[in-house]
Coordinates of N, CA and C in Angstrom, one line a residue:
Chain H
M148 N 128.5 19.7 205.4 CA 128.7 20.3 204.1 C 127.8 19.7 203.0
S149 N 127.1 20.4 202.3 CA 126.3 19.8 201.2 C 127.2 19.3 200.0
E150 N 126.6 18.4 199.3 CA 127.4 17.8 198.1 C 127.7 18.9 197.1
S151 N 126.8 19.9 197.0 CA 127.0 21.0 196.0 C 128.1 21.9 196.4
V152 N 128.3 22.1 197.7 CA 129.4 23.0 198.2 C 130.7 22.2 198.0
K153 N 130.6 21.0 198.3 CA 131.8 20.1 198.2 C 132.3 20.1 196.7
A154 N 131.3 19.9 195.8 CA 131.7 19.9 194.3 C 132.2 21.3 193.8
Q155 N 131.6 22.3 194.4 CA 132.0 23.7 194.1 C 133.5 23.9 194.5
I156 N 133.8 23.5 195.8 CA 135.2 23.7 196.3 C 136.1 22.8 195.4
Q157 N 135.7 21.6 195.1 CA 136.6 20.7 194.3 C 136.8 21.3 192.9
S158 N 135.8 21.9 192.3 CA 136.1 22.5 191.0 C 136.9 23.7 191.1
L159 N 136.8 24.5 192.1 CA 137.7 25.7 192.3 C 139.1 25.2 192.4
I160 N 139.3 24.2 193.1 CA 140.7 23.6 193.3 C 141.2 23.1 192.0
D161 N 140.4 22.4 191.3 CA 140.8 21.7 190.1 C 141.2 22.7 189.0
E162 N 140.5 23.9 189.0 CA 140.6 24.9 187.9 C 141.9 25.7 188.1
S163 N 142.4 25.8 189.2 CA 143.6 26.7 189.4 C 144.7 25.9 190.1
P164 N 145.9 25.9 189.5 CA 147.0 25.3 190.1 C 147.4 25.8 191.5
V165 N 147.2 27.2 191.6 CA 147.5 27.9 192.8 C 146.3 28.6 193.2
L166 N 145.7 28.1 194.3 CA 144.4 28.7 194.8 C 144.5 29.1 196.3
L167 N 144.2 30.3 196.6 CA 144.3 30.7 198.0 C 142.8 31.0 198.5
F168 N 142.3 30.4 199.4 CA 141.0 30.7 200.1 C 141.4 31.7 201.1
M169 N 140.8 33.0 201.0 CA 141.3 34.0 201.8 C 140.1 34.8 202.3
K170 N 140.4 35.8 203.3 CA 139.4 36.7 203.7 C 139.7 38.0 202.9
G171 N 138.7 38.4 202.0 CA 138.9 39.6 201.2 C 139.6 39.2 199.9
T172 N 140.2 40.3 199.3 CA 140.8 40.1 198.0 C 142.3 40.4 198.0
P173 N 143.1 40.1 197.0 CA 144.5 40.5 197.1 C 144.6 42.0 197.2
E174 N 143.8 42.7 196.5 CA 143.8 44.2 196.6 C 143.4 44.7 198.0
S175 N 142.5 44.0 198.6 CA 142.0 44.5 199.8 C 141.7 43.3 200.8
P176 N 142.9 42.8 201.3 CA 142.7 41.6 202.2 C 142.0 42.1 203.6
Q177 N 141.2 41.2 204.1 CA 140.5 41.6 205.4 C 141.0 40.9 206.6
C178 N 142.2 40.4 206.5 CA 142.8 39.8 207.6 C 144.3 39.7 207.4
G179 N 145.1 39.9 208.4 CA 146.5 40.0 208.3 C 147.1 38.8 207.8
F180 N 146.6 37.6 208.2 CA 147.1 36.3 207.8 C 146.9 36.1 206.3
S181 N 145.7 36.4 205.8 CA 145.5 36.4 204.4 C 146.4 37.3 203.6
A182 N 146.6 38.5 204.2 CA 147.5 39.5 203.5 C 148.9 39.0 203.4
T183 N 149.3 38.2 204.4 CA 150.8 37.7 204.4 C 150.9 36.7 203.3
V184 N 149.9 35.8 203.2 CA 150.1 34.8 202.1 C 150.0 35.4 200.8
V185 N 149.2 36.4 200.5 CA 149.1 37.1 199.3 C 150.5 37.7 199.0
D186 N 151.1 38.4 200.0 CA 152.4 39.0 199.8 C 153.5 38.0 199.3
I187 N 153.4 36.8 200.0 CA 154.3 35.7 199.6 C 154.1 35.4 198.2
L188 N 152.9 35.1 197.8 CA 152.5 34.6 196.4 C 153.0 35.7 195.4
K189 N 152.7 36.9 195.8 CA 153.1 38.0 194.8 C 154.6 38.0 194.6
S190 N 155.4 37.9 195.7 CA 156.8 37.9 195.6 C 157.4 36.8 194.8
T191 N 156.7 35.7 194.7 CA 157.2 34.6 193.9 C 156.9 34.8 192.4
E192 N 156.0 35.8 192.1 CA 155.6 36.1 190.7 C 155.0 34.9 190.1
T193 N 154.4 34.0 190.8 CA 153.6 32.8 190.3 C 152.1 33.3 190.1
P194 N 151.5 32.9 189.0 CA 150.1 33.2 188.8 C 149.3 32.5 189.8
Y195 N 148.4 33.1 190.5 CA 147.5 32.5 191.4 C 146.1 33.0 191.4
K196 N 145.2 32.3 191.9 CA 143.8 32.8 192.0 C 143.5 32.7 193.5
T197 N 142.4 33.6 193.9 CA 141.9 33.6 195.2 C 140.4 33.4 195.2
F198 N 140.0 32.9 196.3 CA 138.5 32.9 196.6 C 138.2 33.6 197.9
D199 N 137.3 34.6 197.9 CA 137.0 35.3 199.1 C 136.0 34.6 199.8
V200 N 136.3 34.0 201.0 CA 135.4 33.2 201.7 C 134.3 34.2 202.4
L201 N 134.6 35.4 202.6 CA 133.6 36.4 203.1 C 132.4 36.6 202.1
S202 N 132.7 36.2 200.9 CA 131.6 36.4 199.9 C 130.7 35.2 199.9
D203 N 131.0 34.1 200.5 CA 130.2 32.9 200.5 C 130.2 32.1 201.8
R204 N 129.1 32.2 202.5 CA 129.1 31.7 203.9 C 129.3 30.1 203.8
E205 N 128.7 29.5 202.8 CA 128.7 28.0 202.7 C 130.2 27.5 202.4
V206 N 130.8 28.2 201.5 CA 132.2 27.9 201.2 C 133.1 28.1 202.4
R207 N 132.9 29.3 203.1 CA 133.6 29.6 204.3 C 133.6 28.5 205.3
Q208 N 132.4 27.9 205.6 CA 132.3 26.8 206.5 C 132.8 25.6 205.9
G209 N 132.4 25.3 204.6 CA 132.7 24.1 203.9 C 134.2 23.7 203.8
I210 N 134.9 24.9 203.5 CA 136.4 24.7 203.2 C 137.1 24.1 204.5
K211 N 136.6 24.5 205.6 CA 137.2 24.0 206.9 C 137.1 22.5 207.1
E212 N 135.9 22.0 206.7 CA 135.7 20.6 206.7 C 136.4 19.9 205.6
F213 N 136.4 20.5 204.4 CA 136.9 19.9 203.2 C 138.4 19.6 203.5
S214 N 139.2 20.6 204.1 CA 140.5 20.5 204.3 C 140.9 19.9 205.6
N215 N 139.9 19.7 206.5 CA 140.2 19.3 207.8 C 141.2 20.3 208.5
W216 N 140.8 21.6 208.3 CA 141.6 22.7 208.7 C 140.8 23.9 209.2
P217 N 140.9 24.3 210.5 CA 139.8 25.1 211.1 C 139.9 26.6 210.7
T218 N 141.0 27.0 210.0 CA 141.2 28.5 209.9 C 141.4 28.9 208.4
I219 N 141.2 30.1 208.1 CA 141.5 30.7 206.8 C 142.7 31.7 207.1
P220 N 143.6 31.8 206.2 CA 143.6 31.4 204.8 C 144.1 29.9 204.7
Q221 N 143.7 29.4 203.4 CA 144.2 28.0 203.1 C 144.7 28.1 201.7
L222 N 145.9 27.4 201.6 CA 146.6 27.5 200.3 C 146.5 26.1 199.6
Y223 N 146.1 26.0 198.4 CA 146.1 24.8 197.6 C 147.1 25.0 196.4
V224 N 147.9 24.0 196.2 CA 148.8 23.9 195.1 C 148.7 22.6 194.3
N225 N 148.4 22.6 193.0 CA 148.2 21.4 192.2 C 147.2 20.5 192.9
G226 N 146.1 21.1 193.4 CA 145.1 20.3 193.9 C 145.3 19.8 195.4
Q227 N 146.5 20.0 195.9 CA 146.8 19.5 197.2 C 146.8 20.7 198.2
F228 N 146.3 20.4 199.4 CA 146.3 21.4 200.5 C 147.7 21.5 201.0
V229 N 148.2 22.8 201.1 CA 149.6 23.0 201.5 C 149.6 23.4 203.0
G230 N 148.6 24.3 203.3 CA 148.5 24.7 204.8 C 148.0 26.1 204.9
G231 N 148.1 26.7 206.1 CA 147.7 28.0 206.3 C 148.8 29.0 206.3
C232 N 148.7 30.1 207.0 CA 149.7 31.2 206.9 C 151.0 30.7 207.5
D233 N 150.9 30.1 208.7 CA 152.2 29.7 209.4 C 153.0 28.8 208.5
I234 N 152.4 27.8 207.9 CA 153.1 26.8 207.1 C 153.6 27.5 205.8
A235 N 152.7 28.4 205.2 CA 153.2 29.0 204.0 C 154.4 29.9 204.3
V236 N 154.5 30.6 205.4 CA 155.6 31.4 205.7 C 156.9 30.5 206.0
E237 N 156.6 29.4 206.8 CA 157.7 28.6 207.1 C 158.3 27.9 205.8
M238 N 157.5 27.5 204.9 CA 157.9 26.9 203.7 C 158.7 27.9 202.8
F239 N 158.1 29.1 202.8 CA 158.8 30.2 202.0 C 160.2 30.5 202.5
Q240 N 160.3 30.6 203.9 CA 161.6 30.9 204.4 C 162.6 29.8 204.1
K241 N 162.1 28.6 204.0 CA 163.0 27.5 203.7 C 163.3 27.3 202.1
G242 N 162.5 28.1 201.3 CA 162.6 28.0 199.9 C 161.7 26.8 199.3
E243 N 161.0 26.1 200.2 CA 160.3 25.0 199.7 C 159.1 25.3 198.9
L244 N 158.5 26.5 199.3 CA 157.3 26.9 198.7 C 157.6 27.4 197.2
Q245 N 158.6 28.0 197.1 CA 159.1 28.5 195.7 C 159.3 27.3 194.8
T246 N 159.9 26.2 195.4 CA 160.2 25.0 194.6 C 158.8 24.4 194.2
L247 N 157.9 24.3 195.1 CA 156.6 23.8 194.9 C 155.8 24.6 193.9
L248 N 155.9 25.9 194.0 CA 155.2 26.8 193.0 C 155.7 26.7 191.6
Q249 N 157.0 26.4 191.5 CA 157.7 26.3 190.2 C 157.0 25.1 189.4
T250 N 156.5 24.1 190.1 CA 156.0 23.0 189.4 C 154.6 23.3 188.8
T251 N 154.1 24.4 189.1 CA 152.8 24.9 188.5 C 153.0 25.6 187.2
Q252 N 154.1 26.0 186.9 CA 154.4 26.9 185.7 C 154.3 26.2 184.5
Chain S
M127 N 134.6 35.8 226.2 CA 135.2 35.0 227.2 C 136.7 34.9 226.9
Q128 N 137.5 35.3 227.9 CA 139.0 35.2 227.7 C 139.6 33.9 228.2
I129 N 140.7 33.6 227.6 CA 141.3 32.3 228.0 C 142.9 32.7 228.3
S130 N 143.4 32.0 229.3 CA 144.7 32.4 229.6 C 145.8 31.5 229.0
N131 N 147.0 32.0 229.0 CA 148.1 31.2 228.4 C 148.2 29.8 229.0
Q132 N 148.0 29.8 230.4 CA 148.2 28.5 231.1 C 147.0 27.6 230.7
E133 N 145.8 28.1 230.4 CA 144.8 27.2 230.0 C 145.1 26.6 228.6
I134 N 145.5 27.5 227.7 CA 146.0 27.0 226.3 C 147.0 25.9 226.5
E135 N 148.0 26.2 227.3 CA 149.1 25.1 227.4 C 148.6 23.9 227.9
A136 N 147.7 24.0 229.0 CA 147.1 22.7 229.5 C 146.2 21.9 228.5
I137 N 145.5 22.6 227.7 CA 144.7 22.0 226.7 C 145.5 21.2 225.7
V138 N 146.6 21.9 225.2 CA 147.5 21.2 224.2 C 148.2 20.0 224.9
R139 N 148.7 20.2 226.1 CA 149.4 19.2 226.8 C 148.5 17.9 227.2
K140 N 147.2 18.2 227.3 CA 146.2 17.1 227.5 C 146.2 16.2 226.3
R141 N 146.2 16.8 225.1 CA 146.2 16.0 223.9 C 147.6 15.4 223.5
L142 N 148.7 16.2 223.9 CA 150.0 15.7 223.6 C 150.8 15.8 224.9
P143 N 150.7 14.7 225.7 CA 151.2 14.7 227.0 C 152.8 14.8 227.1
N144 N 153.4 14.5 226.0 CA 154.9 14.5 226.0 C 155.4 15.8 225.4
S145 N 154.5 16.8 225.2 CA 154.9 18.0 224.5 C 155.5 19.0 225.5
E146 N 156.2 19.9 224.9 CA 156.6 21.2 225.6 C 155.8 22.3 224.8
V147 N 155.2 23.2 225.5 CA 154.4 24.2 224.9 C 154.8 25.5 225.5
L148 N 155.1 26.4 224.6 CA 155.3 27.8 225.0 C 154.1 28.7 224.3
V149 N 153.5 29.4 225.2 CA 152.3 30.3 224.7 C 152.6 31.7 224.9
Q150 N 152.2 32.4 223.9 CA 152.3 33.9 224.0 C 151.1 34.5 223.6
D151 N 150.5 35.4 224.4 CA 149.4 36.1 224.0 C 149.7 37.3 223.2
M152 N 149.3 37.3 221.9 CA 149.9 38.3 220.9 C 149.3 39.7 221.1
T153 N 148.1 39.8 221.6 CA 147.4 41.1 221.6 C 147.0 41.5 223.1
G154 N 147.3 40.6 224.1 CA 146.9 40.9 225.4 C 145.4 40.8 225.6
T155 N 144.7 40.3 224.7 CA 143.3 40.2 224.8 C 142.7 38.8 225.0
G156 N 143.7 37.8 225.1 CA 143.3 36.4 225.3 C 142.5 35.8 224.2
D157 N 142.7 36.3 222.9 CA 142.0 35.6 221.8 C 143.0 35.4 220.6
H158 N 144.2 35.7 220.8 CA 145.2 35.6 219.7 C 146.5 35.1 220.2
F159 N 146.8 33.9 220.0 CA 148.0 33.3 220.7 C 149.1 32.8 219.7
Q160 N 150.3 32.9 220.1 CA 151.4 32.2 219.4 C 151.8 31.0 220.2
L161 N 151.9 29.9 219.6 CA 152.2 28.7 220.2 C 153.5 28.1 219.6
V162 N 154.5 27.8 220.5 CA 155.6 26.9 220.0 C 155.4 25.6 220.7
V163 N 155.3 24.5 219.9 CA 155.0 23.2 220.5 C 156.0 22.2 220.0
M164 N 156.6 21.5 220.9 CA 157.5 20.4 220.6 C 156.9 19.1 221.1
D165 N 156.9 18.1 220.2 CA 156.4 16.8 220.5 C 157.2 15.8 219.8
P166 N 157.6 14.7 220.5 CA 158.4 13.6 219.8 C 157.6 12.9 218.7
S167 N 156.3 13.0 218.8 CA 155.5 12.3 217.7 C 155.5 13.1 216.4
F168 N 156.0 14.4 216.4 CA 156.1 15.2 215.1 C 157.2 14.6 214.2
E169 N 158.2 13.9 214.8 CA 159.3 13.3 214.0 C 158.7 12.5 212.8
G170 N 159.1 12.9 211.6 CA 158.6 12.1 210.4 C 157.2 12.5 210.0
M171 N 156.6 13.4 210.7 CA 155.2 13.8 210.3 C 155.2 15.0 209.4
S172 N 154.3 15.2 208.5 CA 154.3 16.4 207.7 C 153.9 17.6 208.6
L173 N 154.3 18.7 208.0 CA 154.1 20.0 208.7 C 152.5 20.2 208.9
V174 N 151.8 19.9 207.9 CA 150.3 19.9 207.9 C 149.8 19.0 209.0
G175 N 150.4 17.8 209.1 CA 149.9 16.9 210.2 C 150.2 17.4 211.5
Q176 N 151.4 18.0 211.7 CA 151.8 18.5 213.0 C 150.8 19.6 213.4
H177 N 150.5 20.5 212.5 CA 149.7 21.7 212.8 C 148.2 21.3 213.1
R178 N 147.8 20.1 212.3 CA 146.5 19.7 212.5 C 146.4 19.1 214.0
L179 N 147.4 18.4 214.5 CA 147.3 17.9 215.8 C 147.1 19.0 216.8
V180 N 147.9 20.0 216.7 CA 147.8 21.2 217.6 C 146.5 21.8 217.6
M181 N 146.1 22.2 216.3 CA 144.8 22.8 216.1 C 143.6 21.9 216.6
G182 N 143.8 20.6 216.4 CA 142.7 19.7 216.8 C 142.5 19.7 218.3
A183 N 143.6 19.9 219.0 CA 143.5 20.0 220.5 C 142.8 21.3 220.8
L184 N 142.8 22.3 220.0 CA 142.2 23.6 220.3 C 141.0 23.8 219.6
S185 N 140.4 22.7 219.0 CA 139.3 23.0 218.0 C 138.1 23.6 218.7
E186 N 137.8 23.2 220.0 CA 136.7 23.9 220.6 C 136.9 25.4 220.9
Q187 N 138.2 25.7 221.3 CA 138.5 27.1 221.6 C 138.5 27.9 220.3
L188 N 139.0 27.2 219.2 CA 139.0 28.1 217.9 C 137.6 28.4 217.4
E189 N 136.6 27.6 217.9 CA 135.2 27.9 217.5 C 134.7 29.1 218.3
E190 N 135.2 29.3 219.5 CA 134.6 30.4 220.3 C 135.6 31.4 220.7
A191 N 136.3 31.2 221.9 CA 137.1 32.2 222.5 C 138.2 32.7 221.7
V192 N 138.9 31.7 221.0 CA 140.2 32.1 220.3 C 139.9 32.4 218.8
H193 N 140.4 33.5 218.4 CA 140.2 34.0 217.0 C 141.3 33.6 216.1
A194 N 142.5 33.5 216.6 CA 143.7 33.1 215.8 C 144.7 32.5 216.6
V195 N 145.4 31.5 216.0 CA 146.6 30.9 216.7 C 147.7 30.9 215.6
Q196 N 148.9 31.3 216.0 CA 150.0 31.1 215.2 C 150.8 30.0 215.7
I197 N 151.1 29.0 214.9 CA 151.8 27.8 215.4 C 153.1 27.6 214.8
K198 N 154.0 27.2 215.7 CA 155.4 26.7 215.2 C 155.5 25.4 215.9
T199 N 155.7 24.4 215.1 CA 155.8 23.0 215.6 C 157.3 22.6 215.5
L200 N 157.8 21.9 216.5 CA 159.3 21.5 216.5 C 159.4 20.0 216.9
T201 N 160.2 19.3 216.3 CA 160.6 18.0 216.7 C 161.6 18.2 217.9
P202 N 161.9 17.2 218.7 CA 162.9 17.3 219.8 C 164.2 17.8 219.3
R203 N 164.7 17.4 218.1 CA 165.9 17.9 217.6 C 165.9 19.4 217.3
K204 N 164.8 19.8 216.6 CA 164.7 21.2 216.3 C 164.5 22.1 217.6
W205 N 163.8 21.5 218.5 CA 163.6 22.1 219.8 C 164.9 22.5 220.5
Q206 N 165.8 21.5 220.4 CA 167.2 21.8 221.0 C 167.9 22.9 220.3
E207 N 167.7 23.0 219.0 CA 168.3 24.1 218.2 C 167.7 25.4 218.6
Y208 N 166.3 25.3 218.7 CA 165.6 26.5 219.1 C 166.0 27.1 220.4
Q209 N 166.2 26.2 221.4 CA 166.6 26.6 222.7 C 168.0 27.2 222.8
N210 N 168.8 26.6 221.9 CA 170.2 27.1 221.8 C 170.3 28.3 220.9
G211 N 169.1 28.8 220.5 CA 169.2 30.0 219.7 C 169.7 29.8 218.3
G212 N 169.4 28.5 217.8 CA 169.9 28.2 216.5 C 169.3 29.1 215.4
T213 N 170.0 29.4 214.4 CA 169.5 30.2 213.3 C 168.6 29.5 212.3
N214 N 168.5 28.2 212.4 CA 167.7 27.4 211.5 C 166.2 27.4 211.9
V215 N 166.0 27.9 213.1 CA 164.6 27.9 213.5 C 164.2 29.3 213.8
R216 N 163.3 29.7 213.0 CA 162.8 31.1 213.1 C 161.4 31.2 213.4
I217 N 161.0 32.1 214.2 CA 159.6 32.3 214.5 C 159.2 33.6 213.8
S218 N 158.2 33.4 213.0 CA 157.9 34.6 212.2 C 156.8 35.5 213.0

């Protein structure tokens, strides 16, 4: 991963308390796992931003290395990597994600 | 190239020899699996750490044959609840 991609990813994360790296957009997700995390975020009514990795090949590869996580989607809250779809779902079912998201308000 | 449930289980157990691994082929096409993995080392480890271990074991496969894995990790205590059909453990 080049330094510029790394810096780009870091600034994306820094600029948004809740950021989802996903395939597609919230209006038109291109993957079921990305769609699931979007649905969860919508249901919590927390403001969030997304980055479409399909629009940027370098970020798509770079984020995997950046997070040490091989798959998309990837959720960041307050600059911290939270996890992928399975973890988001599990935390949501336990109410832990809602608690975490409240800290961003 | 397809990969079988047994191969997935063997790959995970090679990395986590004390684990119990349940594998389900979600699509019947050998490229989208659901894994339930129990390992004693998960005790006290973050969820992200647990998932990283499992995905790390499958990193080569995730680059090629396997498009998606859904992972549920369990500590031995949770595994017991899961096997007893406990309501605290849900597979989504």
